[in-house]
CSV table of C-alpha atoms and ligand atoms in Angstrom, one decimal:
chain,number,residue,atom,x,y,z
N,17,MET,CA,20.9,-7.0,-19.4
N,18,ASN,CA,24.6,-7.9,-19.0
N,19,TRP,CA,24.9,-5.1,-16.4
N,20,LEU,CA,22.9,-7.1,-13.8
N,21,LYS,CA,26.0,-8.8,-13.0
N,22,ASP,CA,27.4,-5.4,-11.8
N,23,LEU,CA,24.7,-5.1,-9.1
N,24,THR,CA,25.3,-5.8,-5.5
N,25,GLY,CA,21.8,-6.6,-4.3
N,26,LYS,CA,19.9,-9.8,-4.5
N,27,ILE,CA,18.6,-10.8,-7.9
N,28,LYS,CA,16.1,-13.5,-8.7
N,29,PHE,CA,14.7,-14.5,-12.1
N,30,ASN,CA,11.0,-15.4,-12.8
N,31,ARG,CA,10.0,-14.8,-9.2
N,32,PRO,CA,6.2,-15.5,-8.6
N,33,LEU,CA,4.8,-12.2,-7.3
N,34,SER,CA,2.1,-14.3,-5.4
N,35,ALA,CA,4.9,-14.7,-2.7
N,36,HIS,CA,5.0,-10.9,-2.6
N,37,THR,CA,1.1,-9.9,-2.5
N,38,THR,CA,-1.2,-10.1,0.5
N,39,PHE,CA,-3.7,-11.4,-2.3
N,40,ARG,CA,-1.4,-14.3,-2.8
N,41,ILE,CA,-2.2,-13.8,-6.4
N,42,GLY,CA,0.2,-12.9,-9.3
N,43,GLY,CA,2.4,-14.3,-12.2
N,44,PRO,CA,6.3,-14.0,-12.1
N,45,ALA,CA,8.4,-11.3,-12.4
N,46,LYS,CA,11.1,-11.5,-15.1
N,47,VAL,CA,13.8,-9.9,-12.9
N,48,PHE,CA,13.1,-9.4,-9.1
N,49,PHE,CA,15.6,-7.2,-7.4
N,50,GLU,CA,16.5,-6.2,-3.9
N,51,PRO,CA,19.1,-3.5,-4.1
N,52,GLN,CA,21.5,-3.4,-1.7
N,53,ASP,CA,21.4,0.5,-1.1
N,54,ILE,CA,20.8,3.6,-3.0
N,55,ASN,CA,23.8,3.6,-5.3
N,56,ASP,CA,22.7,-0.1,-6.4
N,57,LEU,CA,19.3,1.4,-6.9
N,58,ARG,CA,20.5,4.1,-9.1
N,59,ARG,CA,23.0,1.8,-11.1
N,60,LEU,CA,19.8,-0.1,-11.8
N,61,LEU,CA,17.7,2.4,-12.9
N,62,ILE,CA,20.4,4.0,-15.1
N,63,ASN,CA,20.8,0.9,-16.9
N,64,ALA,CA,17.4,-0.1,-17.3
N,65,LYS,CA,16.3,3.5,-18.5
N,66,LYS,CA,19.0,3.1,-21.3
N,67,GLU,CA,17.4,-0.3,-22.4
N,68,ASN,CA,13.9,1.1,-22.1
N,69,ILE,CA,13.1,-1.8,-19.6
N,70,ARG,CA,10.3,-1.1,-17.1
N,71,VAL,CA,11.0,-0.8,-13.5
N,72,LEU,CA,8.0,-1.3,-10.8
N,73,VAL,CA,8.5,-0.9,-7.0
N,74,ILE,CA,6.5,-3.2,-4.8
N,75,GLY,CA,6.2,-2.5,-1.1
N,76,ALA,CA,4.4,-5.2,1.1
N,77,GLY,CA,2.0,-5.9,-1.8
N,78,SER,CA,-1.0,-5.1,0.2
N,79,ASN,CA,-2.8,-3.0,-2.2
N,80,LEU,CA,-1.8,-4.9,-5.2
N,81,LEU,CA,-3.4,-7.1,-8.0
N,82,VAL,CA,-0.6,-8.6,-10.0
N,83,GLY,CA,-1.9,-10.2,-13.5
N,84,ASP,CA,-1.8,-14.0,-14.0
N,85,LYS,CA,1.2,-13.6,-16.4
N,86,GLY,CA,3.2,-11.5,-14.2
N,87,VAL,CA,5.5,-8.5,-15.0
N,88,ARG,CA,7.7,-8.5,-17.8
N,89,GLY,CA,10.2,-5.7,-16.5
N,90,ILE,CA,12.0,-5.5,-13.5
N,91,VAL,CA,10.4,-5.3,-9.9
N,92,VAL,CA,12.3,-3.6,-7.2
N,93,LYS,CA,11.5,-4.5,-3.2
N,94,LEU,CA,13.4,-2.3,-0.7
N,95,THR,CA,14.2,-5.2,1.7
N,96,ALA,CA,17.7,-4.4,2.4
N,97,PRO,CA,18.9,-2.8,5.9
N,98,ALA,CA,19.7,0.4,4.3
N,99,PHE,CA,15.9,1.1,3.6
N,100,GLN,CA,14.5,-0.2,6.8
N,101,ASN,CA,16.4,2.3,9.3
N,102,VAL,CA,14.2,4.3,11.8
N,103,VAL,CA,16.2,7.1,13.7
N,104,TYR,CA,14.6,9.7,16.0
N,105,ALA,CA,16.2,13.0,15.4
N,106,HIS,CA,15.5,16.8,16.0
N,107,GLY,CA,11.7,16.0,16.9
N,108,SER,CA,10.8,13.7,14.2
N,109,LEU,CA,11.1,10.2,13.3
N,110,ARG,CA,13.0,9.3,9.9
N,111,THR,CA,12.4,6.1,8.3
N,112,GLY,CA,13.3,4.1,5.4
N,113,ALA,CA,10.6,3.3,3.1
N,114,GLY,CA,11.0,-0.5,3.0
N,115,LEU,CA,9.9,-0.5,6.7
N,116,LEU,CA,6.6,-1.9,7.7
N,117,LEU,CA,4.1,0.1,9.2
N,118,SER,CA,3.8,-2.3,11.9
N,119,LYS,CA,7.5,-1.9,12.8
N,120,LEU,CA,7.1,2.0,12.3
N,121,VAL,CA,4.3,1.9,15.1
N,122,LYS,CA,6.4,-0.1,17.2
N,123,SER,CA,9.4,2.2,17.1
N,124,ALA,CA,7.0,5.1,17.7
N,125,VAL,CA,6.0,3.3,21.1
N,126,ASP,CA,9.7,2.7,21.9
N,127,TYR,CA,10.6,6.4,21.4
N,128,ASN,CA,7.3,7.2,23.4
N,129,LEU,CA,6.0,9.2,20.2
N,130,GLY,CA,2.1,9.5,19.5
N,131,GLY,CA,0.5,10.5,16.2
N,132,CYS,CA,0.8,7.3,14.2
N,133,GLU,CA,-1.2,5.1,16.0
N,134,PHE,CA,-3.9,5.3,13.4
N,135,LEU,CA,-1.5,3.4,10.9
N,136,ALA,CA,-1.6,0.3,13.1
N,137,GLY,CA,-3.2,-2.8,11.2
N,138,ILE,CA,-2.3,-1.4,7.8
N,139,PRO,CA,0.0,-4.1,6.5
N,140,GLY,CA,1.9,-1.9,4.2
N,141,THR,CA,5.3,-0.4,4.2
N,142,VAL,CA,6.2,3.4,4.6
N,143,GLY,CA,6.7,3.8,0.9
N,144,GLY,CA,3.5,2.1,0.0
N,145,ALA,CA,1.6,4.2,2.4
N,146,LEU,CA,3.0,7.5,1.2
N,147,VAL,CA,2.4,6.7,-2.5
N,148,MET,CA,-1.1,5.7,-1.7
N,149,ASN,CA,-1.6,8.3,1.3
N,150,ALA,CA,-2.8,5.4,3.3
N,151,GLY,CA,-5.2,6.3,6.3
N,152,ILE,CA,-8.5,5.5,8.1
N,153,THR,CA,-12.0,7.2,8.5
N,154,GLN,CA,-13.1,7.6,12.0
N,155,LYS,CA,-16.3,8.7,13.4
N,156,GLY,CA,-15.8,11.9,15.3
N,157,LYS,CA,-17.8,14.1,17.5
N,158,GLY,CA,-21.2,14.0,16.4
N,159,GLN,CA,-20.8,11.0,14.2
N,160,LYS,CA,-19.0,13.2,11.8
N,161,LEU,CA,-16.7,11.4,9.7
N,162,LYS,CA,-12.7,12.3,10.1
N,163,VAL,CA,-10.3,11.3,7.6
N,164,ARG,CA,-6.6,10.9,9.1
N,165,ALA,CA,-3.9,10.0,6.5
N,166,ILE,CA,-0.1,9.7,6.6
N,167,SER,CA,0.1,13.0,4.9
N,168,ASP,CA,-1.1,14.5,8.2
N,169,ILE,CA,2.1,13.4,9.8
N,170,VAL,CA,4.8,13.6,7.1
N,171,SER,CA,7.1,16.6,6.9
N,172,GLU,CA,9.6,15.6,4.1
N,173,VAL,CA,10.2,12.8,1.7
N,174,THR,CA,13.2,11.4,-0.2
N,175,VAL,CA,12.9,10.0,-3.4
N,176,MET,CA,14.6,8.8,-6.5
N,177,ASP,CA,13.2,9.3,-10.2
N,178,TYR,CA,13.5,6.5,-12.6
N,179,SER,CA,16.5,8.2,-14.0
N,180,GLY,CA,18.3,7.8,-10.7
N,181,ASN,CA,18.1,11.5,-9.3
N,182,ALA,CA,17.5,11.5,-5.6
N,183,LYS,CA,15.8,14.6,-4.1
N,184,VAL,CA,13.8,15.7,-1.3
N,185,PHE,CA,10.3,17.0,-1.4
N,186,LYS,CA,8.8,19.0,1.5
N,187,LYS,CA,5.5,18.4,2.3
N,188,LYS,CA,4.4,21.5,0.4
N,189,ASP,CA,5.7,20.4,-2.5
N,190,ILE,CA,3.5,17.0,-2.5
N,191,ARG,CA,0.1,16.6,-3.8
N,192,PHE,CA,-1.7,14.3,-1.3
N,193,ALA,CA,-5.4,13.5,-1.9
N,194,TYR,CA,-7.5,10.7,-0.8
N,195,ARG,CA,-5.6,7.4,-1.2
N,196,SER,CA,-3.3,8.9,-3.9
N,197,SER,CA,-0.1,11.4,-4.2
N,198,SER,CA,2.1,12.9,-6.8
N,199,LEU,CA,4.8,10.5,-5.2
N,200,TYR,CA,3.5,7.8,-7.7
N,201,ASN,CA,5.8,9.1,-10.3
N,202,TYR,CA,9.1,8.4,-8.0
N,203,ILE,CA,10.6,5.6,-5.9
N,204,VAL,CA,10.3,6.9,-2.5
N,205,LEU,CA,13.4,6.3,-0.2
N,206,ASP,CA,12.7,7.7,3.1
N,207,ALA,CA,10.4,10.0,4.9
N,208,ARG,CA,10.5,12.3,8.1
N,209,LEU,CA,7.5,12.0,10.2
N,210,ARG,CA,6.2,14.8,12.7
N,211,LEU,CA,5.2,12.8,15.8
N,212,ARG,CA,4.9,14.3,19.3
N,213,LYS,CA,5.9,12.8,22.8
N,214,LYS,CA,3.3,11.0,24.5
N,215,ASN,CA,3.0,8.9,27.5
N,216,LYS,CA,3.5,5.4,26.7
N,217,LYS,CA,0.4,3.9,28.4
N,218,GLU,CA,-1.7,6.2,26.4
N,219,ILE,CA,-0.1,5.3,23.1
N,220,LYS,CA,-0.7,1.6,23.7
N,221,ALA,CA,-4.2,2.3,24.9
N,222,THR,CA,-4.7,4.2,21.5
N,223,LEU,CA,-3.2,1.2,19.5
N,224,LYS,CA,-5.6,-1.2,21.2
N,225,LYS,CA,-8.6,0.9,20.1
N,226,HIS,CA,-7.7,1.0,16.5
N,227,LEU,CA,-6.7,-2.7,16.4
N,228,ALA,CA,-10.0,-3.9,17.8
N,229,SER,CA,-12.1,-1.4,15.7
N,230,ARG,CA,-10.5,-3.1,12.6
N,231,ARG,CA,-10.9,-6.7,14.2
N,232,GLN,CA,-14.5,-5.8,14.6
N,233,CYS,CA,-15.4,-5.0,11.1
N,234,GLN,CA,-12.7,-6.1,8.6
N,235,ASP,CA,-11.9,-9.6,7.2
N,236,TYR,CA,-8.9,-11.6,8.2
N,237,SER,CA,-10.2,-15.0,7.3
N,238,TYR,CA,-8.4,-15.5,3.8
N,239,PRO,CA,-5.8,-13.6,1.8
N,240,ASN,CA,-7.0,-10.2,0.6
N,241,ALA,CA,-5.9,-6.5,-0.2
N,242,GLY,CA,-8.1,-4.6,1.9
N,243,CYS,CA,-10.8,-2.4,0.5
N,244,VAL,CA,-10.9,-3.0,-3.3
N,245,PHE,CA,-12.6,0.2,-4.2
N,246,LYS,CA,-12.3,3.8,-3.0
N,247,ASN,CA,-15.2,5.0,-1.2
N,248,PRO,CA,-17.2,7.5,-3.4
N,249,GLN,CA,-17.8,11.1,-2.4
N,250,GLY,CA,-20.5,10.6,0.4
N,251,HIS,CA,-20.9,7.0,0.3
N,252,SER,CA,-19.3,4.0,1.6
N,253,GLY,CA,-18.2,1.5,-1.1
N,254,GLY,CA,-18.7,-1.5,1.3
N,255,ARG,CA,-22.3,-0.4,2.1
N,256,LEU,CA,-23.3,0.0,-1.6
N,257,ILE,CA,-22.0,-3.4,-2.5
N,258,ASP,CA,-23.7,-4.8,0.4
N,259,LEU,CA,-27.0,-3.3,-0.6
N,260,CYS,CA,-26.7,-4.8,-3.9
N,261,GLY,CA,-26.4,-8.4,-2.1
N,262,LEU,CA,-23.5,-9.1,-3.3
N,263,LYS,CA,-21.9,-10.6,-0.3
N,264,GLY,CA,-20.6,-14.3,-1.2
N,265,LYS,CA,-20.6,-13.6,-4.7
N,266,SER,CA,-17.8,-15.3,-6.3
N,267,PHE,CA,-16.0,-16.1,-9.8
N,268,GLY,CA,-13.5,-19.1,-9.3
N,269,ASP,CA,-11.8,-18.7,-5.8
N,270,ALA,CA,-12.4,-15.0,-5.6
N,271,CYS,CA,-15.2,-14.1,-3.5
N,272,ILE,CA,-16.8,-11.1,-1.9
N,273,SER,CA,-16.3,-11.3,2.0
N,274,TYR,CA,-19.5,-11.7,4.1
N,275,ARG,CA,-17.8,-9.5,6.8
N,276,HIS,CA,-17.1,-6.8,4.7
N,277,ALA,CA,-18.5,-6.2,1.2
N,278,ASN,CA,-15.4,-4.0,-0.1
N,279,PHE,CA,-12.8,-6.8,0.8
N,280,ILE,CA,-12.5,-9.6,-2.0
N,281,LEU,CA,-10.8,-12.9,-0.7
N,282,ASN,CA,-9.0,-15.2,-2.2
N,283,LYS,CA,-10.3,-18.4,-0.9
N,284,GLY,CA,-7.6,-20.8,-2.2
N,285,LYS,CA,-6.4,-20.7,-5.8
N,286,ALA,CA,-8.0,-17.4,-7.0
N,287,ARG,CA,-6.6,-16.2,-10.2
N,288,ALA,CA,-6.3,-12.5,-11.2
N,289,LYS,CA,-8.5,-13.0,-13.8
N,290,ASP,CA,-11.1,-13.9,-11.3
N,291,VAL,CA,-10.8,-11.0,-9.4
N,292,LEU,CA,-11.1,-8.6,-12.2
N,293,ARG,CA,-14.3,-10.4,-13.3
N,294,LEU,CA,-15.7,-9.9,-10.0
N,295,ILE,CA,-14.4,-6.4,-9.7
N,296,ALA,CA,-16.0,-5.5,-13.3
N,297,PHE,CA,-19.4,-7.4,-11.9
N,298,VAL,CA,-19.6,-5.5,-8.9
N,299,ARG,CA,-19.1,-2.0,-10.7
N,300,ARG,CA,-21.6,-2.8,-13.2
N,301,LYS,CA,-24.4,-3.8,-10.3
N,302,VAL,CA,-23.5,-0.7,-8.2
N,303,LYS,CA,-23.5,1.6,-11.2
N,304,SER,CA,-27.2,0.1,-12.5
N,305,ARG,CA,-28.7,0.3,-8.8
N,306,PHE,CA,-27.4,3.5,-7.3
N,307,GLY,CA,-25.7,5.3,-10.6
N,308,VAL,CA,-22.4,5.5,-8.6
N,309,THR,CA,-19.1,4.5,-10.3
N,310,LEU,CA,-17.0,2.7,-8.0
N,311,GLU,CA,-13.2,3.2,-8.7
N,312,PRO,CA,-10.7,0.7,-7.7
N,313,GLU,CA,-8.4,1.3,-4.6
N,314,ILE,CA,-5.9,-1.2,-5.5
N,315,LYS,CA,-3.3,-0.9,-8.1
N,316,ILE,CA,-3.4,-3.4,-10.9
N,317,TRP,CA,-0.2,-4.6,-12.7
N,318,GLN,CA,-0.8,-6.3,-16.1
N,319,ASN,CA,1.5,-7.0,-18.7
S,420,FAD,P1,2.0,-1.8,-2.3
S,420,FAD,O1,0.8,-2.7,-2.4
S,420,FAD,O2,3.3,-3.1,-2.5
S,420,FAD,O3,2.1,-0.9,-3.5
S,420,FAD,C1,0.9,0.0,-3.7
S,420,FAD,C2,1.5,1.0,-4.7
S,420,FAD,O4,2.6,2.0,-4.1
S,420,FAD,C3,2.2,0.6,-5.9
S,420,FAD,O5,1.6,1.3,-7.0
S,420,FAD,C4,3.5,0.6,-5.7
S,420,FAD,O6,4.2,0.5,-7.0
S,420,FAD,C5,3.7,1.7,-4.9
S,420,FAD,N1,4.7,1.6,-3.8
S,420,FAD,C6,5.0,1.0,-3.1
S,420,FAD,N2,6.4,1.2,-2.3
S,420,FAD,C7,6.9,2.4,-3.1
S,420,FAD,C8,8.1,2.8,-3.0
S,420,FAD,N3,8.9,2.8,-2.1
S,420,FAD,N4,8.1,4.2,-3.8
S,420,FAD,C9,7.2,4.2,-4.9
S,420,FAD,N5,6.0,3.5,-5.0
S,420,FAD,C10,5.9,2.4,-4.0
S,420,FAD,N6,-4.9,1.0,3.3
S,420,FAD,C11,-5.3,2.3,3.9
S,420,FAD,O7,-5.1,3.4,3.4
S,420,FAD,N7,-6.1,2.1,5.2
S,420,FAD,C12,-6.4,1.1,5.8
S,420,FAD,O8,-7.0,1.3,6.8
S,420,FAD,C13,-6.0,-0.2,5.1
S,420,FAD,N8,-6.3,-1.4,5.6
S,420,FAD,C14,-5.8,-2.5,4.9
S,420,FAD,C15,-6.2,-3.7,5.6
S,420,FAD,C16,-5.7,-5.0,5.1
S,420,FAD,C17,-6.2,-6.2,5.8
S,420,FAD,C18,-5.2,-5.0,3.7
S,420,FAD,C19,-4.7,-6.3,3.1
S,420,FAD,C20,-5.1,-3.9,3.2
S,420,FAD,C21,-5.3,-2.6,3.8
S,420,FAD,N9,-4.9,-1.3,3.3
S,420,FAD,C22,-5.3,-0.1,3.9
S,420,FAD,C23,-4.4,-1.3,1.8
S,420,FAD,C24,-2.8,-1.2,1.9
S,420,FAD,O9,-2.3,-1.8,3.0
S,420,FAD,C25,-2.3,0.2,1.9
S,420,FAD,O10,-2.7,0.8,0.6
S,420,FAD,C26,-0.7,0.3,2.1
S,420,FAD,O11,-0.4,1.5,2.1
S,420,FAD,C27,0.0,-0.1,0.8
S,420,FAD,O12,1.5,-0.4,1.1
S,420,FAD,P2,2.3,-1.4,0.3
S,420,FAD,O13,3.7,-1.2,0.8
S,420,FAD,O14,1.8,-2.7,0.5
S,420,FAD,O15,2.2,-1.0,-1.2
S,421,EPU,N1,-20.8,-1.3,5.9
S,421,EPU,C1,-21.8,-1.9,5.5
S,421,EPU,N2,-21.5,-3.3,4.8
S,421,EPU,C2,-20.2,-3.9,4.7
S,421,EPU,C3,-19.2,-3.0,4.9
S,421,EPU,C4,-19.6,-1.9,5.5
S,421,EPU,O1,-23.1,-1.8,5.6
S,421,EPU,O2,-20.3,-4.7,4.1
S,421,EPU,C5,-21.0,0.0,6.5
S,421,EPU,C6,-20.6,-0.2,7.9
S,421,EPU,O3,-21.4,-0.5,8.7
S,421,EPU,C7,-20.3,1.4,8.0
S,421,EPU,C8,-20.0,1.9,6.8
S,421,EPU,O4,-20.3,1.0,5.7
S,421,EPU,O5,-21.4,2.1,8.6
S,421,EPU,C9,-18.5,2.1,6.5
S,421,EPU,O6,-17.7,0.9,6.9
S,421,EPU,P1,-16.5,0.8,7.7
S,421,EPU,O7,-16.5,1.4,8.9
S,421,EPU,O8,-15.9,-0.6,7.6
S,421,EPU,O9,-15.1,1.7,6.9
S,421,EPU,P2,-14.9,1.9,5.3
S,421,EPU,O10,-15.5,3.1,4.7
S,421,EPU,O11,-15.5,0.4,4.6
S,421,EPU,C10,-12.6,2.8,5.4
S,421,EPU,C11,-11.5,2.5,4.8
S,421,EPU,C12,-10.5,1.5,5.4
S,421,EPU,C13,-10.2,1.9,6.8
S,421,EPU,C14,-11.6,1.9,7.5
S,421,EPU,C15,-11.7,2.4,8.9
S,421,EPU,C16,-11.6,2.9,2.2
S,421,EPU,C17,-12.3,2.7,1.0
S,421,EPU,N3,-11.7,2.2,3.3
S,421,EPU,O12,-13.5,1.8,5.3
S,421,EPU,O13,-9.5,1.2,4.6
S,421,EPU,O14,-9.7,0.8,7.4
S,421,EPU,O15,-12.3,3.1,6.9
S,421,EPU,O16,-11.0,3.6,9.1
S,421,EPU,O17,-11.5,4.3,2.4
S,421,EPU,C18,-8.5,0.2,2.7
S,421,EPU,O18,-8.3,1.5,2.2
S,421,EPU,O19,-7.8,-0.9,2.1
S,421,EPU,C19,-8.9,0.2,4.0
S,421,EPU,C20,-9.5,-0.9,4.5
């Protein structure tokens, strides 16, 4: 990897990924790279491909469980200013993939733009949110459940493939589903979001409502990665785990939250192996009691 010295971004070796995940779990990345700009990223990808070295992208690490042995390849994080910009033009907001959703929401307030308030409180980046198709489930009229996701407001996404070629996808060319998208095969660089002019007071009131409803039922007491499992069709994962009586169940310092059973907490020194044991245990119990197979929502990186 002699070519690493030709890159202009920040390079660190054996960087513990526990510092880059909201779980605060994860062994080291052999190489941790923060490219300075798109050209720097391209140079990295071309060289890594030539040497058959695995490249992984991390956002805010809020939906990620990294194995205790870490990652052998190169982990890329889009922290440089080139990936954090946010501009309003021609009726839409263009935002870099490395931008935190909290900052995106704040910019939308500054520009008097409504439509992305539902993303408030999701601790990810724009890139991670697009790949995961992050969103919420709300009770609508007549208690009917309504799903809202970032795919509802995106109009265009710029990506780079792992050979270093950039391209722009219109929304119609991207497959979005519940907590997944076809963007998974690319590095997301930036996105155009369709928002609408709205009164600032109204935007702030909507934000307050969303944040309050999270505080009411989600767990902020210890590091976690949000819901560990996807909701199976027609069910709430958290409710099924709760009905199995698993709140408080733990392996090592990995523990099922008493507040929300789909949250696994790191109560101190939890290791990935503890979380994985707990995941396997929960899946077995829910399958045997309800015949339902829980699928993890979190991404798991293991060597
Ligand atoms: P990461 O966790 O860093 O990565 C997730 C995946 O995306 C990985 O596969 C990674 O390789 C990939 N990725 C990240 N950035 C890029 C990029 N630029 N290009 C290509 N691939 C990329 N999620 C919801 O949907 N709704 C919620 O309400 C919600 N609430 C949460 C509450 C809490 C307290 C927590 C801790 C998490 C919650 N989450 C929620 C989960 C998580 O915040 C979202 O999935 C978020 O979108 C992940 O973004 P990230 O930047 O942290 O991605
Ligand atoms: N419930 C229980 N016990 C629990 C947890 C929940 O009985 O321990 C019940 C609740 O009382 C409620 C139902 O299950 O009747 C649904 O719970 P909640 O409203 O908390 O929503 P959820 O389906 O668990 C989903 C998303 C969240 C998102 C919220 C709010 C998934 C897997 N989860 O949670 O997203 O924030 O809706 O919209 O889709 C995430 O993806 O990481 C995440 C946190």
